[in-house]
Short mmCIF file of C-alpha atoms in Angstrom, two decimals:
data_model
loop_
_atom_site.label_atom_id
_atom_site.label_comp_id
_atom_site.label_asym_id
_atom_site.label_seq_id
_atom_site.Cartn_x
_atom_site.Cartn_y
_atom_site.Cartn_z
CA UNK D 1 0.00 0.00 0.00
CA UNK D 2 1.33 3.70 -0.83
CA UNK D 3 2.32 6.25 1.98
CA UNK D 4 -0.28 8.51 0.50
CA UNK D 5 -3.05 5.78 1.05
CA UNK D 6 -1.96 4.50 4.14
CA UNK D 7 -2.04 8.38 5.48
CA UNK D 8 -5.48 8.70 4.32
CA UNK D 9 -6.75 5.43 6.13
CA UNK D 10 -4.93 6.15 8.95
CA UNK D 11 -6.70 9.50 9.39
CA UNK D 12 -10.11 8.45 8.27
CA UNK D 13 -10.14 6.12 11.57
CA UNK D 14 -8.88 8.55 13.58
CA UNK D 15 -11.54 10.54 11.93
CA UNK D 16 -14.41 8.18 12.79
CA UNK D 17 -13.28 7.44 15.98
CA UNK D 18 -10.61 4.96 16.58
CA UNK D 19 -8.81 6.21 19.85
CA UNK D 20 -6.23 3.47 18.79
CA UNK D 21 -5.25 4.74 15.77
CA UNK D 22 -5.01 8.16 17.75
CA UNK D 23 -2.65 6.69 19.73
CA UNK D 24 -0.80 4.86 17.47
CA UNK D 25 0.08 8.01 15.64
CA UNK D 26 0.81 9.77 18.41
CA UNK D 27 3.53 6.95 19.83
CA UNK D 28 4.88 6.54 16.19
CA UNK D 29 5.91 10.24 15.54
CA UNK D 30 6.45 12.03 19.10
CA UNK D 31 9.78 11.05 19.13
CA UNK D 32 10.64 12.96 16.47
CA UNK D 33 8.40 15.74 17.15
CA UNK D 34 10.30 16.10 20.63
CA UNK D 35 13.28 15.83 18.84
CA UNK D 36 12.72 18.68 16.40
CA UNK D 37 10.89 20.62 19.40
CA UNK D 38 14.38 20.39 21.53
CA UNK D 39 16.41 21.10 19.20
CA UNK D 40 14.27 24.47 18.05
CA UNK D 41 13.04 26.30 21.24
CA UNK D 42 15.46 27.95 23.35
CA UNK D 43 17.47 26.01 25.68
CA UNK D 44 16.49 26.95 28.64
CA UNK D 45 12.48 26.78 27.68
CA UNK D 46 10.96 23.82 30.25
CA UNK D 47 10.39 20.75 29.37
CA UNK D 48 6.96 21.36 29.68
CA UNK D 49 6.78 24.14 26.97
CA UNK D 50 7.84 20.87 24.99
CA UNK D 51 5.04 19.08 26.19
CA UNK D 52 2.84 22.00 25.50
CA UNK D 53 4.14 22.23 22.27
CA UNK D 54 3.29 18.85 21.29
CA UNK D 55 -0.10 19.34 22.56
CA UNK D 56 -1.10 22.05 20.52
CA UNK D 57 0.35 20.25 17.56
CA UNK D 58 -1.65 17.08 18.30
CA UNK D 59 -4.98 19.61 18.43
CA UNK D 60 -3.86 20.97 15.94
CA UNK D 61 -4.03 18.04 13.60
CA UNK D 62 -7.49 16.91 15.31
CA UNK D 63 -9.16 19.66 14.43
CA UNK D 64 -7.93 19.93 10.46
CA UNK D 65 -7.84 16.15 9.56
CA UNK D 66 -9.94 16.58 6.49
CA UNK D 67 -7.61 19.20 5.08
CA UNK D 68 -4.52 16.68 4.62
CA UNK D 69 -4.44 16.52 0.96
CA UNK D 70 -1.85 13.52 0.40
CA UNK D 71 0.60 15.63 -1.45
CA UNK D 72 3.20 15.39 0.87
CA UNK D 73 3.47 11.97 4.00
CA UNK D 74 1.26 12.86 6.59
CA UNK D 75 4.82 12.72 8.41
CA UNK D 76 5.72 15.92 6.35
CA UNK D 77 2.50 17.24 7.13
CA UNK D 78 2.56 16.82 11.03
CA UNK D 79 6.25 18.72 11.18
CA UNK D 80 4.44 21.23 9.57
CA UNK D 81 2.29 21.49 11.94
CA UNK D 82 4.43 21.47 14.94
CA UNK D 83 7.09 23.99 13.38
CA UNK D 84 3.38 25.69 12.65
CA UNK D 85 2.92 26.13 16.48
CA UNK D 86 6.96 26.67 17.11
CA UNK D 87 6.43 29.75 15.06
CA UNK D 88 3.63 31.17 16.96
CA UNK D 89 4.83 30.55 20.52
CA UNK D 90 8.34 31.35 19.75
CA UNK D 91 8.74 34.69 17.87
CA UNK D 92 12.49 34.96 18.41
CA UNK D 93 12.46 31.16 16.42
CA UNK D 94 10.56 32.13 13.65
CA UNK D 95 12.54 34.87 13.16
CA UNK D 96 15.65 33.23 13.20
CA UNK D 97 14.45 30.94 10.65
CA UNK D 98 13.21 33.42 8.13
CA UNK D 99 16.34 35.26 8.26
CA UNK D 100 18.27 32.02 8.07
CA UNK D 101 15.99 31.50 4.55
CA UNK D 102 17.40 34.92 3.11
CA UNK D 103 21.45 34.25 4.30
CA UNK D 104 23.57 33.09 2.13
CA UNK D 105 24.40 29.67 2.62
CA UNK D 106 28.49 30.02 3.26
CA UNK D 107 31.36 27.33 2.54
CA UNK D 108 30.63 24.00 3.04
CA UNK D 109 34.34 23.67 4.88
CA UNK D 110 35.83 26.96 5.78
CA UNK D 111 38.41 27.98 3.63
CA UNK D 112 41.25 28.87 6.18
CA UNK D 113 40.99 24.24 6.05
CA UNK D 114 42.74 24.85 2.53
CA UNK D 115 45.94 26.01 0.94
CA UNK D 116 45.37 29.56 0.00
CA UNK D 117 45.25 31.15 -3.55
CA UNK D 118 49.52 31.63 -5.00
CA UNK D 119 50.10 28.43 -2.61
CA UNK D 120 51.55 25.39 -5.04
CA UNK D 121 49.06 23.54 -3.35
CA UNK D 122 45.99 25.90 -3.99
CA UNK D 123 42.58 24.73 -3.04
CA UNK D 124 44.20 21.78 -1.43
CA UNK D 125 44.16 20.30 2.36
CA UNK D 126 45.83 22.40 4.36
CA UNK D 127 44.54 20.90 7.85
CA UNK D 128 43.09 17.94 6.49
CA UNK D 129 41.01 15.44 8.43
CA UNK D 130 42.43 12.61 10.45
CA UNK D 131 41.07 8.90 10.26
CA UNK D 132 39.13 8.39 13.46
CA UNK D 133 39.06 5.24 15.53
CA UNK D 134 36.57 2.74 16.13
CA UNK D 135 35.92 4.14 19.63
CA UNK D 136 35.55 7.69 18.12
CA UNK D 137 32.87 6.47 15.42
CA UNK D 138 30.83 4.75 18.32
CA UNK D 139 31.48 8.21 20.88
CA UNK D 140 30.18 10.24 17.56
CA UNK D 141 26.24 10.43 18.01
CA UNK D 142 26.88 12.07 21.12
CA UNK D 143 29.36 14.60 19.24
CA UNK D 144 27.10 15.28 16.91
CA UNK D 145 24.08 15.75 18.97
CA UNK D 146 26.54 17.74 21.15
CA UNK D 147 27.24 20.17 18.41
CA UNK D 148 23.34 20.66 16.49
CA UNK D 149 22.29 23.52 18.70
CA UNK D 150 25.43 25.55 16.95
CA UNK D 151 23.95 25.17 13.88
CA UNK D 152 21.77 28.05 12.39
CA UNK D 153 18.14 27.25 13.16
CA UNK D 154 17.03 26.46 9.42
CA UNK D 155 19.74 23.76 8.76
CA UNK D 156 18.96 22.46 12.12
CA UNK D 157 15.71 21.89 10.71
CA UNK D 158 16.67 20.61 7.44
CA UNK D 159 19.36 18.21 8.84
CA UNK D 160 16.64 16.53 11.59
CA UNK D 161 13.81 16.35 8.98
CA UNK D 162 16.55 14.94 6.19
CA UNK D 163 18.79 12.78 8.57
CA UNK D 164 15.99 11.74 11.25
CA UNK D 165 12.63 11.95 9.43
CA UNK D 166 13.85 10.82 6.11
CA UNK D 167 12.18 13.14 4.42
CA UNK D 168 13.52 14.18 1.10
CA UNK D 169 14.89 17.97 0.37
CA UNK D 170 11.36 18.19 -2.00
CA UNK D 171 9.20 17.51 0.77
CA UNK D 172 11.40 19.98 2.80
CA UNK D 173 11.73 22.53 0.84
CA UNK D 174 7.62 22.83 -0.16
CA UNK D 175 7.25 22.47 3.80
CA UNK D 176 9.71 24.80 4.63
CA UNK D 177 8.87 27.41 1.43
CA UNK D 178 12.29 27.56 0.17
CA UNK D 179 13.20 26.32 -2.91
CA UNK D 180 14.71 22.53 -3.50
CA UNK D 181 18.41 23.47 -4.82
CA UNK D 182 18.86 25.82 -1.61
CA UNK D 183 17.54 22.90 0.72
CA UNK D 184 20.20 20.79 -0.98
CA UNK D 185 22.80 23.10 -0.27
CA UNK D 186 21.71 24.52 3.41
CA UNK D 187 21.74 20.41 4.27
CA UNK D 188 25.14 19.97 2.92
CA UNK D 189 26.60 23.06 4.30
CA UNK D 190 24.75 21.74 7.83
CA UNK D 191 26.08 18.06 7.79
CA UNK D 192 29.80 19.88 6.90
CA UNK D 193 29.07 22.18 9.84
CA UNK D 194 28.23 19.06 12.06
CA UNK D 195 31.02 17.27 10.49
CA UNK D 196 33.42 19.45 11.29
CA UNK D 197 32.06 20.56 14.75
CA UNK D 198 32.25 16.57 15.67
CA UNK D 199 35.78 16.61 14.99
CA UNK D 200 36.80 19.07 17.57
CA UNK D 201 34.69 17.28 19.88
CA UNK D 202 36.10 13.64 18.76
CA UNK D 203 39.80 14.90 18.96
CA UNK D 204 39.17 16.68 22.32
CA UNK D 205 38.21 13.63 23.90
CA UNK D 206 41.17 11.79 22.50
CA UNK D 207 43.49 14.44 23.98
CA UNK D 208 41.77 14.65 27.14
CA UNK C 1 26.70 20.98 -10.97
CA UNK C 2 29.14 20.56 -13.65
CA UNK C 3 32.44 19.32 -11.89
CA UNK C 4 35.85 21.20 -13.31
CA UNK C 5 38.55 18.26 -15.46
CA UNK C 6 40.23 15.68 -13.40
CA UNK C 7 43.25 17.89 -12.96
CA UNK C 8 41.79 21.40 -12.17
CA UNK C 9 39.86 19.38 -9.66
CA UNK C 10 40.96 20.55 -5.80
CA UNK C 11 40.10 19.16 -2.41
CA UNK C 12 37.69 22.73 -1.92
CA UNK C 13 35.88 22.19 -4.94
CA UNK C 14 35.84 17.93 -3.68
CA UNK C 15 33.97 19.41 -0.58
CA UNK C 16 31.79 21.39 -2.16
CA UNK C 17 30.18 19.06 -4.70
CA UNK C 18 29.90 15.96 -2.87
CA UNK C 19 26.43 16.52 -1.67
CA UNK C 20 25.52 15.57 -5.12
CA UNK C 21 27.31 12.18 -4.68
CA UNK C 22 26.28 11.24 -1.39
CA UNK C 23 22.36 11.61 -3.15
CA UNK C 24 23.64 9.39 -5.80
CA UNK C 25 22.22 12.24 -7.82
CA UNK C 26 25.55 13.01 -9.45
CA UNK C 27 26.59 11.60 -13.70
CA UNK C 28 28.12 8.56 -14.08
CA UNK C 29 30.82 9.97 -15.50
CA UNK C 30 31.33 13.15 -12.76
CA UNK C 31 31.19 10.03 -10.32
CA UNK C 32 33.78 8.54 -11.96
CA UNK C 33 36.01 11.51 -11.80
CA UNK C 34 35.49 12.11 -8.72
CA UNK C 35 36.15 8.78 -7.18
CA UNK C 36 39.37 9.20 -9.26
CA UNK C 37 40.06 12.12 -7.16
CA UNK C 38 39.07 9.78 -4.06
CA UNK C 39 41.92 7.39 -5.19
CA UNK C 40 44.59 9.84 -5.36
CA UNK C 41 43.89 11.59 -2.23
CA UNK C 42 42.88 9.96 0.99
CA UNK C 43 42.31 13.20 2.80
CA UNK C 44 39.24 13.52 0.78
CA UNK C 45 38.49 9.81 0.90
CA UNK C 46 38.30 10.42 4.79
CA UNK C 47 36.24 13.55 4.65
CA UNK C 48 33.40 11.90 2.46
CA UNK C 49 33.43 8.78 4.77
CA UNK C 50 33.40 10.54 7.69
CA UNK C 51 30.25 13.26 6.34
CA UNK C 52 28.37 10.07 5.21
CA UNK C 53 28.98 8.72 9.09
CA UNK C 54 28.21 12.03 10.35
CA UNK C 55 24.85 12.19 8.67
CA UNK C 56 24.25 8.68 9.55
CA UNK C 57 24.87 9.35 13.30
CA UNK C 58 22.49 12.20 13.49
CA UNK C 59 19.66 9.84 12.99
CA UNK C 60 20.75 8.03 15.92
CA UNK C 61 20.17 9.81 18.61
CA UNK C 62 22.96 9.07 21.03
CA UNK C 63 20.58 9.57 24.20
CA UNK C 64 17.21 9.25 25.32
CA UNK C 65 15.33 12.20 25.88
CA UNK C 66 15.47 13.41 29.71
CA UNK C 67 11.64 12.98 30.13
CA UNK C 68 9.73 10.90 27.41
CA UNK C 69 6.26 12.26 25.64
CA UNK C 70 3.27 12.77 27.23
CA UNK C 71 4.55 13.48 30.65
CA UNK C 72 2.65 15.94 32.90
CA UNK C 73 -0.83 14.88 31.50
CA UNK C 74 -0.62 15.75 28.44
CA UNK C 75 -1.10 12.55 27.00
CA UNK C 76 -4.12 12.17 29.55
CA UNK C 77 -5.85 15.60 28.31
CA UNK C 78 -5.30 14.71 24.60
CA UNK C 79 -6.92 11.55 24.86
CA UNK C 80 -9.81 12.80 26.77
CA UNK C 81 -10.28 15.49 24.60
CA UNK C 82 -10.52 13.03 21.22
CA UNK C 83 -13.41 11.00 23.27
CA UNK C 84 -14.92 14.23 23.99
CA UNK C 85 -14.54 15.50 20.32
CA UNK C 86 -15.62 12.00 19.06
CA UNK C 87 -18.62 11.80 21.72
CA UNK C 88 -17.04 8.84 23.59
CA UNK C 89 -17.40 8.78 27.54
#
């Protein structure tokens, strides 16, 4: 069965009734709602603004269930949603986001990394990445996780829905309003930003 | 993105276009060249191993959330509002 079908079973029972498919829904996709919430709101907003959060975004999707129109997963649909109600509570986030959407996107590795222009070795590593152990590729969730609040708040967004969600930059970028080649390039330049970021972590441990 | 000859090709413009080849949305031959270039120079061999494990690991979480969902009621309010909204007792 397509995603687009299932979706629109799923919600017809929730529609007509079916407390279990409520729940269902709700147990399948919070932990990626929380996820997305965490990573968003300011860090020192309570845990229950999270909860709150997800509450309104749960309402939320009760009360427009017939307006899902399949053109996107429901999953797409319900981060809408929730980055819907992020927006509202949060003016200092959706601010950050829309001027994130008009930056430029920057370097994917900062240039100071490579040899400069007149160098024989132009464009070349200049501090080039070191091979990292089996221990650091196990420590580097935590490095990474570590390091996604210093990203800017869109890419944040675009690496979590991408990376987590599995949602592809098309769905992104119609959910997000930005168009697909700029999602492409705001989720490299974010994984190279996380990249990067999880090195200093990974070789600070190994020093330490 | 149209990627520059096999030897104008440098490790900034490697890091730059290998979005494109992580998607698998890059030519056949530009991911030939380029995997030439991976050959040649290990520094970018590590970089593009390491941003595909980068990207991997931030889609596992490396801890459980410090309180899960539906603490503080919430859960309980949602659910009682859908039997209210659905006429249930």
């Amino acid at each position: 069965m397509d995603v687009v079908r299932r979706d629109r079973d799923l919600l017809r029972s929730i529609s007509e009734g079916s407390e279990s498919a409520f729940v269902g829904l709700m147990d399948r996709h919070e932990p990626g709602l929380l996820r997305l919430a965490r990573s968003l709101i300011p860090a020192d907003a309570a845990e229950r603004d999270v909860q709150a959060l997800l509450e309104q975004t749960w309402l939320l999707l009760l009360s427009e269930l017939g307006r899902f129109d399949g053109n996107a997963p429901l999953k797409a649909w319900l981060h809408g949603k929730l980055l819907q109600v992020i927006r509202s509570r949060f003016s200092e986030v959706a601010l950050e986001l829309d001027r994130d959407a008009s930056a430029p996107c920057g370097a994917a590795v900062a240039a100071e990394r490579f040899s400069p222009p007149g160098d024989r070795w132009q464009g070349h590593w200049r501090s080039p990445p070191q091979a990292w152990s089996e221990a650091q590729v196990t420590a580097l969730p935590a490095a990474v996780d570590a390091s996604l609040r210093a990203l800017p708040a869109l890419q944040r967004v675009i690496a979590i829905l991408h990376d987590c969600e599995a949602l592809s930059t098309l769905q992104i970028s119609q959910l997000l309003g930005i168009d697909e080649p700029k999602c492409k390039r705001l989720l490299h330049v974010a994984r190279s930003q996380l990249w990067a970021a999880s090195e200093r972590v990974l070789a600070e441990q190994r020093g330490a | 993105m149209k990627i520059p000859s096999l030897t104008a090709i440098t490790c900034q413009n490697v890091v730059e276009m290998v979005a494109e080849y992580l998607a698998g949305e890059m030519t056949a031959q530009d991911t030939a060249r380029l995997e030439q270039h991976f050959h040649a120079c290990t520094w970018c061999a590590v970089y593009v191993e390491q941003l595909r494990l980068t990207s991997k690991a931030l889609g596992q979480p490396a801890s459980e959330p410090a309180s899960q969902a539906g603490e503080g009621g919430s859960r309980e309010r949602l659910i009682a509002h859908f039997r209210r909204s659905k006429g249930s007792p």
